[in-house]
Amino acid sequence: MTGPSPYGVQDETLVPLAERYVSAEPVEWRGDTVYPMYCAPLGPDPTTVSLRLRSAAPPDGLLGFGIGLSVLGGHVALDERRLRGVDVWADAMSSGIELRVQAAGPDASLTLTPVWMDTTGATASWTGNYGMLIEHTGADAAILYCSTGIGPVDFTELVIRVEVTASPTDESRYRGALYDLGVAMHGRGDLEQACMLWTQAADFGHAGAAYDLGVVRYRRGELFEAERWWRAAADSGDVRAMAGLAEVLDRRGNPSEARVWRACADSMQRT
């Protein structure tokens, strides 16, 4: 970027941006609409998140900076692992990077927010004058002008392009069709047929099907099977399944693990 920028340094004596946010909703700052995060809903198919660095002008005193990706009600698929989120540093985005995310429930979404590493090696976010201006360039793409939480507000510190696109596979289409057919059978009152279809869908990795199977088994008093299916859905990031799993674990005499899952569900619902 060349020439003066309308997104440059502003008066840092004002209340820090982090103290102005009350939710994911934006705040007004010197005539600009500033967001604490970029949010995008996730559908049932695997989704590709593309990140590419446009420009970088980090403040002094940082060992690194970038963008934090979190998935609410789902996970990031990385090297055969399922993660709730990852931090992507600026150098990794210089040539562009793609990440695969997967929803696990009906209200799944992803968020992006600035992160940085100070001279002690500690990673930080959600503090100081962090935030972003969002320029939508298409239905699924945007330019994010990010300010870290160090020093005054400066939306030229990190500028990235993000694109979020559904990437359906033959397997995801098949498991989705099995699940939808199971929902139809359930609506017709054929619970056994619905469970058979949901079991097939869950075996192909459909977290929603695993959750529904857990509900059926729990209502029947089959706590072992309810735990099995809710654990599968919870491991994929389904918040509903985390709460259900905690209830089953309490009833089966495992309160310590129940507290862990309940805390995990609560933290994701507050994000």
CSV table of C-alpha atoms in Angstrom, one decimal:
chain,number,residue,atom,x,y,z
A,1,MET,CA,0.0,0.0,0.0
A,2,THR,CA,1.3,3.4,-0.9
A,3,GLY,CA,0.4,7.0,0.2
A,4,PRO,CA,-1.5,8.0,3.3
A,5,SER,CA,-4.1,5.5,4.5
A,6,PRO,CA,-7.5,6.3,5.9
A,7,TYR,CA,-6.9,3.3,8.2
A,8,GLY,CA,-3.7,4.6,9.8
A,9,VAL,CA,-2.7,5.5,13.4
A,10,GLN,CA,-5.4,7.1,15.6
A,11,ASP,CA,-5.4,8.7,19.0
A,12,GLU,CA,-4.5,6.0,21.6
A,13,THR,CA,-5.5,8.1,24.6
A,14,LEU,CA,-9.1,7.1,24.1
A,15,VAL,CA,-10.7,4.0,25.7
A,16,PRO,CA,-9.1,0.9,24.2
A,17,LEU,CA,-11.2,-0.9,21.6
A,18,ALA,CA,-11.2,-4.1,23.6
A,19,GLU,CA,-13.1,-2.2,26.4
A,20,ARG,CA,-15.7,-0.9,23.9
A,21,TYR,CA,-16.9,-4.3,22.6
A,22,VAL,CA,-19.8,-6.0,24.4
A,23,SER,CA,-20.3,-8.8,21.9
A,24,ALA,CA,-19.4,-9.7,18.4
A,25,GLU,CA,-21.2,-6.6,17.2
A,26,PRO,CA,-19.1,-3.7,15.9
A,27,VAL,CA,-18.4,-0.3,17.4
A,28,GLU,CA,-18.0,3.1,15.9
A,29,TRP,CA,-14.5,4.6,15.9
A,30,ARG,CA,-13.8,7.9,14.3
A,31,GLY,CA,-16.5,7.3,11.7
A,32,ASP,CA,-15.4,3.8,10.9
A,33,THR,CA,-17.3,0.5,11.8
A,34,VAL,CA,-14.8,-1.6,13.8
A,35,TYR,CA,-15.4,-5.3,14.4
A,36,PRO,CA,-13.8,-7.4,17.1
A,37,MET,CA,-13.9,-10.4,14.7
A,38,TYR,CA,-14.9,-11.6,11.3
A,39,CYS,CA,-17.7,-14.2,11.4
A,40,ALA,CA,-19.0,-16.6,8.8
A,41,PRO,CA,-21.6,-19.3,9.2
A,42,LEU,CA,-20.8,-22.9,8.3
A,43,GLY,CA,-23.0,-25.3,6.4
A,44,PRO,CA,-23.0,-29.1,6.6
A,45,ASP,CA,-20.3,-29.6,3.9
A,46,PRO,CA,-16.5,-29.3,4.5
A,47,THR,CA,-15.5,-25.6,4.1
A,48,THR,CA,-12.2,-24.2,2.9
A,49,VAL,CA,-10.9,-21.0,4.5
A,50,SER,CA,-8.3,-19.3,2.3
A,51,LEU,CA,-6.1,-16.6,3.8
A,52,ARG,CA,-3.6,-14.5,1.9
A,53,LEU,CA,-1.4,-11.6,3.2
A,54,ARG,CA,-1.9,-8.3,1.4
A,55,SER,CA,0.4,-6.1,3.5
A,56,ALA,CA,2.0,-6.0,7.0
A,57,ALA,CA,3.4,-3.2,9.2
A,58,PRO,CA,3.7,-4.8,12.6
A,59,PRO,CA,4.4,-2.5,15.7
A,60,ASP,CA,7.7,-2.7,17.5
A,61,GLY,CA,8.2,-5.3,20.2
A,62,LEU,CA,6.5,-8.3,18.6
A,63,LEU,CA,8.0,-11.7,17.8
A,64,GLY,CA,5.0,-12.5,15.5
A,65,PHE,CA,1.5,-11.6,14.6
A,66,GLY,CA,-1.3,-13.0,12.5
A,67,ILE,CA,-4.9,-14.1,12.7
A,68,GLY,CA,-6.6,-16.6,15.0
A,69,LEU,CA,-9.2,-19.0,13.5
A,70,SER,CA,-11.8,-20.5,15.8
A,71,VAL,CA,-14.6,-22.8,15.0
A,72,LEU,CA,-17.8,-22.7,17.1
A,73,GLY,CA,-19.7,-25.9,16.9
A,74,GLY,CA,-17.1,-27.7,14.7
A,75,HIS,CA,-13.4,-28.2,14.2
A,76,VAL,CA,-10.4,-27.4,12.1
A,77,ALA,CA,-9.0,-30.5,10.3
A,78,LEU,CA,-5.2,-30.4,10.5
A,79,ASP,CA,-2.9,-33.3,10.0
A,80,GLU,CA,-5.5,-35.9,11.0
A,81,ARG,CA,-6.3,-33.8,14.1
A,82,ARG,CA,-9.5,-32.1,15.0
A,83,LEU,CA,-8.8,-28.7,16.6
A,84,ARG,CA,-11.1,-26.0,18.0
A,85,GLY,CA,-8.9,-23.4,16.4
A,86,VAL,CA,-5.5,-22.4,15.1
A,87,ASP,CA,-3.3,-19.3,15.0
A,88,VAL,CA,-2.0,-18.5,11.5
A,89,TRP,CA,1.0,-16.3,11.5
A,90,ALA,CA,1.7,-13.6,8.9
A,91,ASP,CA,4.6,-15.4,7.2
A,92,ALA,CA,2.4,-18.5,6.7
A,93,MET,CA,-0.1,-16.3,4.8
A,94,SER,CA,2.5,-14.6,2.5
A,95,SER,CA,1.9,-17.0,-0.3
A,96,GLY,CA,-1.6,-17.9,0.7
A,97,ILE,CA,-2.8,-20.8,2.9
A,98,GLU,CA,-5.9,-22.9,2.9
A,99,LEU,CA,-7.5,-24.5,6.0
A,100,ARG,CA,-10.3,-27.1,6.1
A,101,VAL,CA,-13.0,-26.7,8.7
A,102,GLN,CA,-16.1,-28.8,9.4
A,103,ALA,CA,-19.3,-28.0,11.1
A,104,ALA,CA,-20.7,-30.4,13.8
A,105,GLY,CA,-24.0,-28.7,14.5
A,106,PRO,CA,-26.7,-26.6,12.9
A,107,ASP,CA,-25.5,-23.3,14.2
A,108,ALA,CA,-21.8,-23.7,13.5
A,109,SER,CA,-19.6,-20.7,12.5
A,110,LEU,CA,-16.0,-19.6,12.3
A,111,THR,CA,-14.4,-16.5,13.6
A,112,LEU,CA,-11.2,-14.7,12.7
A,113,THR,CA,-9.5,-12.2,15.1
A,114,PRO,CA,-6.0,-10.7,15.4
A,115,VAL,CA,-3.4,-12.5,17.5
A,116,TRP,CA,0.2,-11.5,18.3
A,117,MET,CA,3.3,-12.8,20.2
A,118,ASP,CA,5.2,-10.5,22.6
A,119,THR,CA,8.9,-10.6,23.3
A,120,THR,CA,8.4,-13.2,26.1
A,121,GLY,CA,6.9,-15.6,23.6
A,122,ALA,CA,3.4,-15.3,25.0
A,123,THR,CA,0.5,-15.3,22.5
A,124,ALA,CA,-2.2,-12.7,23.1
A,125,SER,CA,-5.5,-11.5,21.7
A,126,TRP,CA,-8.7,-9.8,22.7
A,127,THR,CA,-6.9,-7.0,24.5
A,128,GLY,CA,-5.8,-3.4,23.9
A,129,ASN,CA,-6.6,-1.7,20.6
A,130,TYR,CA,-7.4,-4.9,18.6
A,131,GLY,CA,-10.0,-4.9,15.9
A,132,MET,CA,-10.6,-4.9,12.2
A,133,LEU,CA,-12.3,-3.0,9.4
A,134,ILE,CA,-14.0,-5.4,7.0
A,135,GLU,CA,-14.3,-4.7,3.3
A,136,HIS,CA,-16.6,-7.2,1.6
A,137,THR,CA,-15.4,-8.0,-1.9
A,138,GLY,CA,-17.9,-10.8,-2.7
A,139,ALA,CA,-20.5,-13.1,-1.2
A,140,ASP,CA,-17.8,-15.2,0.4
A,141,ALA,CA,-14.7,-13.0,0.4
A,142,ALA,CA,-13.5,-9.9,2.3
A,143,ILE,CA,-10.4,-7.8,3.0
A,144,LEU,CA,-9.6,-7.5,6.7
A,145,TYR,CA,-7.7,-4.4,7.9
A,146,CYS,CA,-6.4,-5.5,11.3
A,147,SER,CA,-5.1,-3.6,14.3
A,148,THR,CA,-3.2,-5.6,17.0
A,149,GLY,CA,-3.7,-4.8,20.6
A,150,ILE,CA,-0.2,-3.2,21.0
A,151,GLY,CA,-0.1,0.6,21.0
A,152,PRO,CA,-2.5,2.9,19.1
A,153,VAL,CA,-5.2,1.8,16.7
A,154,ASP,CA,-3.6,1.1,13.3
A,155,PHE,CA,-5.6,-0.8,10.8
A,156,THR,CA,-2.6,-1.1,8.4
A,157,GLU,CA,-0.7,-3.4,10.7
A,158,LEU,CA,-2.1,-6.5,9.1
A,159,VAL,CA,-4.1,-6.6,5.9
A,160,ILE,CA,-5.3,-10.0,4.7
A,161,ARG,CA,-7.8,-11.4,2.2
A,162,VAL,CA,-10.1,-14.1,3.4
A,163,GLU,CA,-12.4,-16.4,1.3
A,164,VAL,CA,-14.7,-18.9,2.8
A,165,THR,CA,-16.1,-21.5,0.4
A,166,ALA,CA,-18.0,-24.8,0.8
A,167,SER,CA,-16.0,-27.7,-0.5
A,168,PRO,CA,-18.4,-30.7,-0.7
A,169,THR,CA,-17.1,-34.1,-1.4
A,170,ASP,CA,-18.8,-37.3,-2.5
A,171,GLU,CA,-18.6,-38.6,1.1
A,172,SER,CA,-20.1,-35.4,2.6
A,173,ARG,CA,-22.9,-35.4,0.1
A,174,TYR,CA,-23.6,-39.1,0.8
A,175,ARG,CA,-23.6,-38.8,4.6
A,176,GLY,CA,-25.8,-35.6,4.3
A,177,ALA,CA,-28.3,-37.5,2.2
A,178,LEU,CA,-28.4,-40.3,4.7
A,179,TYR,CA,-29.0,-37.9,7.5
A,180,ASP,CA,-31.7,-36.0,5.7
A,181,LEU,CA,-33.5,-39.2,4.8
A,182,GLY,CA,-33.3,-40.2,8.5
A,183,VAL,CA,-34.9,-36.9,9.4
A,184,ALA,CA,-37.7,-37.6,6.9
A,185,MET,CA,-38.2,-41.1,8.4
A,186,HIS,CA,-38.3,-39.7,11.9
A,187,GLY,CA,-40.9,-37.2,10.8
A,188,ARG,CA,-43.0,-40.0,9.5
A,189,GLY,CA,-42.8,-41.8,12.9
A,190,ASP,CA,-40.4,-44.5,11.7
A,191,LEU,CA,-37.8,-44.2,14.5
A,192,GLU,CA,-36.1,-47.5,13.8
A,193,GLN,CA,-35.5,-46.6,10.2
A,194,ALA,CA,-34.4,-43.2,11.1
A,195,CYS,CA,-31.8,-44.6,13.6
A,196,MET,CA,-30.5,-47.0,11.0
A,197,LEU,CA,-29.9,-44.2,8.5
A,198,TRP,CA,-28.4,-41.9,11.2
A,199,THR,CA,-26.1,-44.7,12.2
A,200,GLN,CA,-24.8,-45.0,8.7
A,201,ALA,CA,-24.4,-41.2,8.4
A,202,ALA,CA,-22.6,-41.1,11.8
A,203,ASP,CA,-20.3,-43.8,10.7
A,204,PHE,CA,-19.3,-41.6,7.8
A,205,GLY,CA,-18.6,-38.7,10.2
A,206,HIS,CA,-21.9,-36.8,10.4
A,207,ALA,CA,-21.8,-35.2,13.8
A,208,GLY,CA,-25.5,-34.2,13.7
A,209,ALA,CA,-26.5,-37.8,13.2
A,210,ALA,CA,-24.4,-38.9,16.1
A,211,TYR,CA,-26.0,-36.2,18.3
A,212,ASP,CA,-29.5,-37.3,17.3
A,213,LEU,CA,-28.7,-41.0,18.0
A,214,GLY,CA,-27.5,-39.9,21.4
A,215,VAL,CA,-30.8,-38.2,22.1
A,216,VAL,CA,-32.8,-41.3,21.1
A,217,ARG,CA,-30.6,-43.6,23.3
A,218,TYR,CA,-30.7,-41.2,26.2
A,219,ARG,CA,-34.5,-41.0,26.1
A,220,ARG,CA,-34.6,-44.8,26.1
A,221,GLY,CA,-32.4,-44.9,29.2
A,222,GLU,CA,-29.5,-46.5,27.2
A,223,LEU,CA,-26.8,-44.4,28.8
A,224,PHE,CA,-23.9,-46.4,27.5
A,225,GLU,CA,-25.0,-45.9,23.9
A,226,ALA,CA,-26.0,-42.3,24.5
A,227,GLU,CA,-22.4,-41.6,25.8
A,228,ARG,CA,-20.9,-43.3,22.8
A,229,TRP,CA,-22.8,-41.2,20.2
A,230,TRP,CA,-22.6,-37.9,22.1
A,231,ARG,CA,-18.9,-38.4,22.7
A,232,ALA,CA,-18.4,-38.9,18.9
A,233,ALA,CA,-20.4,-35.7,18.2
A,234,ALA,CA,-18.7,-33.8,21.0
A,235,ASP,CA,-15.2,-34.7,19.7
A,236,SER,CA,-16.2,-33.1,16.4
A,237,GLY,CA,-17.2,-29.9,18.3
A,238,ASP,CA,-21.0,-30.2,18.7
A,239,VAL,CA,-21.8,-28.0,21.7
A,240,ARG,CA,-25.2,-29.7,22.2
A,241,ALA,CA,-23.5,-33.1,22.5
A,242,MET,CA,-20.9,-31.7,25.0
A,243,ALA,CA,-23.8,-30.7,27.3
A,244,GLY,CA,-25.5,-34.0,26.8
A,245,LEU,CA,-22.3,-36.0,27.4
A,246,ALA,CA,-21.7,-34.1,30.6
A,247,GLU,CA,-25.2,-35.1,31.8
A,248,VAL,CA,-24.6,-38.8,30.9
A,249,LEU,CA,-21.2,-38.8,32.6
A,250,ASP,CA,-22.7,-37.4,35.8
A,251,ARG,CA,-25.4,-40.1,35.8
A,252,ARG,CA,-22.8,-42.8,35.2
A,253,GLY,CA,-20.7,-41.7,38.1
A,254,ASN,CA,-17.9,-39.7,36.3
A,255,PRO,CA,-18.4,-36.1,37.6
A,256,SER,CA,-14.8,-35.1,37.0
A,257,GLU,CA,-15.0,-35.6,33.2
A,258,ALA,CA,-18.5,-34.2,33.2
A,259,ARG,CA,-17.2,-31.0,34.6
A,260,VAL,CA,-14.6,-30.8,31.8
A,261,TRP,CA,-17.2,-31.2,29.0
A,262,ARG,CA,-19.6,-28.8,30.7
A,263,ALA,CA,-16.9,-26.2,31.0
A,264,CYS,CA,-16.0,-26.7,27.3
A,265,ALA,CA,-19.6,-26.3,26.2
A,266,ASP,CA,-20.0,-23.2,28.3
A,267,SER,CA,-16.8,-21.6,27.0
A,268,MET,CA,-17.9,-22.2,23.4
A,269,GLN,CA,-21.3,-20.8,24.0
A,270,ARG,CA,-19.8,-17.6,25.5
A,271,THR,CA,-17.4,-17.0,22.6
